[in-house]
CSV table of C-alpha atoms in Angstrom, one decimal:
chain,number,residue,atom,x,y,z
A,1,MET,CA,-28.0,-59.1,-63.3
A,2,GLN,CA,-26.1,-55.8,-63.6
A,3,ARG,CA,-25.2,-54.1,-60.4
A,4,ARG,CA,-27.0,-50.7,-59.9
A,5,ALA,CA,-26.2,-48.1,-57.3
A,6,ILE,CA,-27.3,-44.9,-55.8
A,7,MET,CA,-24.4,-42.5,-55.0
A,8,VAL,CA,-25.3,-40.1,-52.2
A,9,ASP,CA,-23.6,-36.9,-51.2
A,10,VAL,CA,-23.2,-36.3,-47.5
A,11,ASP,CA,-23.2,-32.6,-46.5
A,12,GLY,CA,-26.3,-30.9,-47.7
A,13,VAL,CA,-28.0,-34.1,-48.6
A,14,LEU,CA,-27.8,-37.0,-46.0
A,15,ILE,CA,-26.5,-34.6,-43.3
A,16,ALA,CA,-27.9,-31.1,-43.2
A,17,HIS,CA,-27.6,-28.7,-40.2
A,18,PRO,CA,-30.9,-26.9,-39.4
A,19,HIS,CA,-29.1,-23.6,-39.0
A,20,LEU,CA,-27.9,-21.7,-42.1
A,21,LYS,CA,-24.5,-21.0,-40.4
A,22,GLY,CA,-24.0,-24.7,-39.8
A,23,TRP,CA,-22.1,-26.5,-37.1
A,24,SER,CA,-20.1,-23.4,-36.1
A,25,VAL,CA,-23.1,-21.2,-35.3
A,26,ASN,CA,-22.4,-21.3,-31.5
A,27,LEU,CA,-18.7,-22.0,-31.7
A,28,GLU,CA,-17.5,-18.8,-30.2
A,29,ILE,CA,-20.0,-19.0,-27.3
A,30,ASP,CA,-19.2,-22.7,-26.6
A,31,LEU,CA,-15.5,-22.9,-27.2
A,32,GLY,CA,-14.3,-19.3,-27.5
A,33,ILE,CA,-13.2,-19.8,-31.1
A,34,SER,CA,-14.2,-17.2,-33.7
A,35,PRO,CA,-15.7,-18.9,-36.7
A,36,ALA,CA,-14.4,-16.1,-39.0
A,37,ALA,CA,-10.9,-16.5,-37.6
A,38,LEU,CA,-11.1,-20.3,-38.0
A,39,HIS,CA,-12.2,-20.0,-41.5
A,40,GLU,CA,-9.5,-17.5,-42.5
A,41,ARG,CA,-6.6,-19.3,-40.7
A,42,PHE,CA,-7.6,-22.9,-41.1
A,43,PHE,CA,-10.2,-23.6,-43.8
A,44,ARG,CA,-8.9,-21.0,-46.2
A,45,ARG,CA,-5.2,-21.8,-45.9
A,46,GLU,CA,-5.1,-25.4,-44.9
A,47,TRP,CA,-8.3,-27.2,-45.9
A,48,ASP,CA,-7.4,-28.0,-49.5
A,49,ASP,CA,-4.4,-30.1,-48.4
A,50,VAL,CA,-6.3,-31.7,-45.6
A,51,VAL,CA,-9.4,-32.6,-47.6
A,52,HIS,CA,-7.4,-34.1,-50.5
A,53,GLY,CA,-5.4,-36.3,-48.1
A,54,ARG,CA,-2.1,-34.4,-48.5
A,55,ALA,CA,-2.0,-33.4,-44.8
A,56,ALA,CA,-3.5,-34.7,-41.6
A,57,LEU,CA,-6.3,-32.8,-39.9
A,58,ARG,CA,-4.6,-32.4,-36.6
A,59,ASP,CA,-1.2,-31.5,-38.1
A,60,ARG,CA,-2.7,-28.4,-39.7
A,61,LEU,CA,-5.4,-27.6,-37.1
A,62,ALA,CA,-3.1,-27.5,-34.0
A,63,PRO,CA,-0.8,-24.6,-35.3
A,64,ALA,CA,-3.9,-22.7,-36.5
A,65,LEU,CA,-5.6,-22.9,-33.1
A,66,ALA,CA,-2.3,-21.9,-31.4
A,67,GLU,CA,-2.5,-18.6,-33.3
A,68,ILE,CA,-6.2,-17.8,-33.1
A,69,ALA,CA,-7.3,-19.5,-29.9
A,70,PRO,CA,-4.4,-20.6,-27.8
A,71,ALA,CA,-6.5,-22.0,-25.0
A,72,ALA,CA,-8.5,-24.3,-27.4
A,73,LEU,CA,-7.5,-27.9,-27.9
A,74,PRO,CA,-7.7,-29.6,-31.3
A,75,ASP,CA,-9.4,-32.6,-29.8
A,76,ASP,CA,-12.1,-30.5,-28.3
A,77,LEU,CA,-12.8,-28.6,-31.5
A,78,ILE,CA,-12.8,-31.8,-33.6
A,79,ALA,CA,-15.3,-33.5,-31.2
A,80,TYR,CA,-17.5,-30.4,-31.2
A,81,TRP,CA,-17.4,-30.0,-35.0
A,82,PHE,CA,-18.2,-33.7,-35.7
A,83,SER,CA,-21.0,-34.0,-33.2
A,84,ASN,CA,-22.6,-30.7,-34.2
A,85,ASP,CA,-22.3,-31.6,-37.9
A,86,ALA,CA,-24.2,-34.9,-37.6
A,87,HIS,CA,-27.8,-34.1,-38.3
A,88,VAL,CA,-28.8,-37.1,-40.4
A,89,ASP,CA,-31.9,-36.9,-42.5
A,90,HIS,CA,-33.6,-40.0,-41.2
A,91,ARG,CA,-36.5,-39.7,-43.7
A,92,LEU,CA,-34.0,-39.9,-46.6
A,93,LEU,CA,-32.1,-42.6,-44.8
A,94,ALA,CA,-35.2,-44.7,-44.4
A,95,GLU,CA,-36.1,-44.4,-48.1
A,96,LEU,CA,-32.5,-45.4,-49.1
A,97,GLN,CA,-32.7,-48.4,-46.8
A,98,HIS,CA,-35.9,-49.5,-48.5
A,99,LEU,CA,-34.3,-49.0,-52.0
A,100,ARG,CA,-31.4,-51.1,-50.9
A,101,ARG,CA,-33.8,-53.9,-49.9
A,102,GLU,CA,-35.0,-53.8,-53.4
A,103,GLY,CA,-31.6,-54.7,-54.7
A,104,LEU,CA,-29.9,-51.3,-55.3
A,105,GLU,CA,-26.4,-50.7,-53.8
A,106,LEU,CA,-25.9,-47.6,-51.8
A,107,HIS,CA,-22.6,-45.6,-51.8
A,108,LEU,CA,-21.5,-42.3,-50.3
A,109,ALA,CA,-19.7,-40.0,-52.6
A,110,THR,CA,-18.4,-37.1,-50.6
A,111,VAL,CA,-15.7,-34.5,-50.0
A,112,GLN,CA,-14.3,-35.3,-46.6
A,113,GLU,CA,-11.0,-35.6,-44.8
A,114,HIS,CA,-10.0,-38.9,-43.2
A,115,GLU,CA,-11.2,-38.4,-39.6
A,116,ARG,CA,-14.7,-37.1,-40.3
A,117,ALA,CA,-15.2,-39.7,-43.0
A,118,LYS,CA,-14.4,-42.4,-40.3
A,119,TYR,CA,-16.7,-40.6,-37.9
A,120,ILE,CA,-19.6,-40.6,-40.4
A,121,TRP,CA,-19.0,-44.2,-41.3
A,122,ASP,CA,-18.5,-45.7,-37.9
A,123,ASN,CA,-19.9,-43.3,-35.2
A,124,LEU,CA,-23.0,-42.4,-37.1
A,125,GLY,CA,-23.5,-46.0,-38.2
A,126,LEU,CA,-23.8,-45.4,-41.9
A,127,ARG,CA,-21.8,-48.5,-42.6
A,128,GLU,CA,-25.0,-50.4,-41.6
A,129,THR,CA,-26.9,-48.9,-44.5
A,130,PHE,CA,-24.3,-48.1,-47.2
A,131,ASP,CA,-22.1,-50.5,-49.2
A,132,SER,CA,-19.1,-48.2,-49.3
A,133,ILE,CA,-17.9,-44.6,-48.8
A,134,HIS,CA,-15.8,-42.8,-51.5
A,135,TYR,CA,-14.3,-39.6,-50.3
A,136,SER,CA,-11.8,-37.0,-51.4
A,137,ALA,CA,-9.0,-37.5,-48.9
A,138,ALA,CA,-8.8,-41.2,-49.9
A,139,LEU,CA,-9.2,-40.6,-53.6
A,140,GLY,CA,-7.0,-37.6,-53.9
A,141,TYR,CA,-9.7,-35.7,-55.8
A,142,SER,CA,-12.8,-33.8,-55.0
A,143,LYS,CA,-16.0,-32.8,-56.7
A,144,PRO,CA,-16.5,-31.4,-59.3
A,145,ASP,CA,-13.2,-32.6,-60.7
A,146,HIS,CA,-13.9,-35.3,-63.3
A,147,ALA,CA,-11.1,-37.3,-61.8
A,148,PHE,CA,-13.2,-37.7,-58.6
A,149,TYR,CA,-16.0,-39.4,-60.5
A,150,GLY,CA,-13.5,-41.6,-62.4
A,151,ALA,CA,-11.9,-42.7,-59.1
A,152,VAL,CA,-15.3,-43.5,-57.6
A,153,GLU,CA,-16.1,-45.7,-60.7
A,154,SER,CA,-12.8,-47.5,-60.3
A,155,ALA,CA,-13.2,-48.0,-56.6
A,156,SER,CA,-16.8,-49.2,-56.8
A,157,ARG,CA,-16.3,-51.1,-60.1
A,158,LEU,CA,-19.5,-49.6,-61.4
A,159,SER,CA,-20.0,-48.3,-64.9
A,160,PRO,CA,-21.4,-44.8,-65.3
A,161,ASP,CA,-24.8,-46.0,-66.6
A,162,ALA,CA,-25.2,-48.0,-63.5
A,163,ILE,CA,-25.0,-45.0,-61.2
A,164,PHE,CA,-27.7,-42.6,-60.0
A,165,PHE,CA,-26.2,-39.7,-58.1
A,166,ILE,CA,-27.8,-37.1,-55.8
A,167,ASP,CA,-26.0,-33.9,-54.7
A,168,ASP,CA,-27.1,-30.5,-53.5
A,169,LYS,CA,-24.6,-28.5,-55.6
A,170,ILE,CA,-25.4,-27.9,-59.3
A,171,GLU,CA,-21.8,-27.9,-60.3
A,172,ASN,CA,-21.3,-31.4,-58.9
A,173,VAL,CA,-24.4,-32.7,-60.6
A,174,ALA,CA,-23.3,-31.1,-63.9
A,175,ALA,CA,-19.8,-32.7,-63.7
A,176,ALA,CA,-21.3,-36.1,-62.9
A,177,LYS,CA,-23.5,-35.9,-66.0
A,178,GLU,CA,-20.5,-35.0,-68.1
A,179,CYS,CA,-18.9,-38.2,-66.8
A,180,GLY,CA,-21.9,-40.2,-67.9
A,181,TRP,CA,-23.7,-40.6,-64.6
A,182,THR,CA,-27.4,-40.0,-64.2
A,183,ALA,CA,-27.4,-37.2,-61.6
A,184,ALA,CA,-30.1,-35.2,-59.9
A,185,LEU,CA,-30.0,-32.0,-57.9
A,186,TRP,CA,-31.2,-32.7,-54.3
A,187,THR,CA,-33.4,-30.1,-52.7
A,188,GLY,CA,-35.1,-32.3,-50.2
A,189,HIS,CA,-38.5,-31.6,-51.7
A,190,GLU,CA,-38.7,-34.8,-53.7
A,191,THR,CA,-38.0,-38.4,-52.8
A,192,VAL,CA,-35.2,-40.4,-54.4
A,193,ARG,CA,-37.7,-42.6,-56.1
A,194,ASP,CA,-39.4,-39.6,-57.6
A,195,LEU,CA,-36.1,-38.3,-59.0
A,196,MET,CA,-35.3,-41.7,-60.4
A,197,ARG,CA,-38.7,-41.8,-62.1
A,198,SER,CA,-38.3,-38.3,-63.5
A,199,PHE,CA,-35.0,-39.4,-65.1
A,200,GLU,CA,-36.4,-42.8,-66.1
A,201,TRP,CA,-33.4,-44.3,-64.5
A,202,LYS,CA,-33.3,-48.1,-64.1
A,203,GLY,CA,-29.5,-48.6,-64.2
A,204,ASN,CA,-29.6,-50.7,-67.4
């Protein structure tokens, strides 16, 4: 029997912050760090290297904080960030667990750096539900680069026609389709089973 798998995006799908501004909405109040300054100094300048595994998170975050918020500690910001960006959609998780019991594999396909990927996998307990996590810092590529999807196929040893992928970004869905995956845009208004049915996907 051929293996079949559902590939699930993390941010915006399995984890979704209730506030539009996300985890940093109260960052300045709580830690005295300006979200705008953090975005400009760290995420805009350093994040590409970090999220693709070319640099360690703390190695790039520490000097950035030294410039924009000298009193702030990297450990404190990382703990705050990860714990405030951990709103798991338990309804979706329950549905995925049910589908796994029916014989489908579950994999995470996500753009993450190493530390948050480990936090998601271990601290949030997703290793109990999912068969594997495939993420950009480990693969060296991120969505929607076609190389990301190819690397996921190689790591999972799954063929494109055996994969059903859900993501909240249309460009990632489009790229997955170009790579031969069956892919659906996730809005949270439909169940995974409904989406599978609408695509008539059975993972032949």
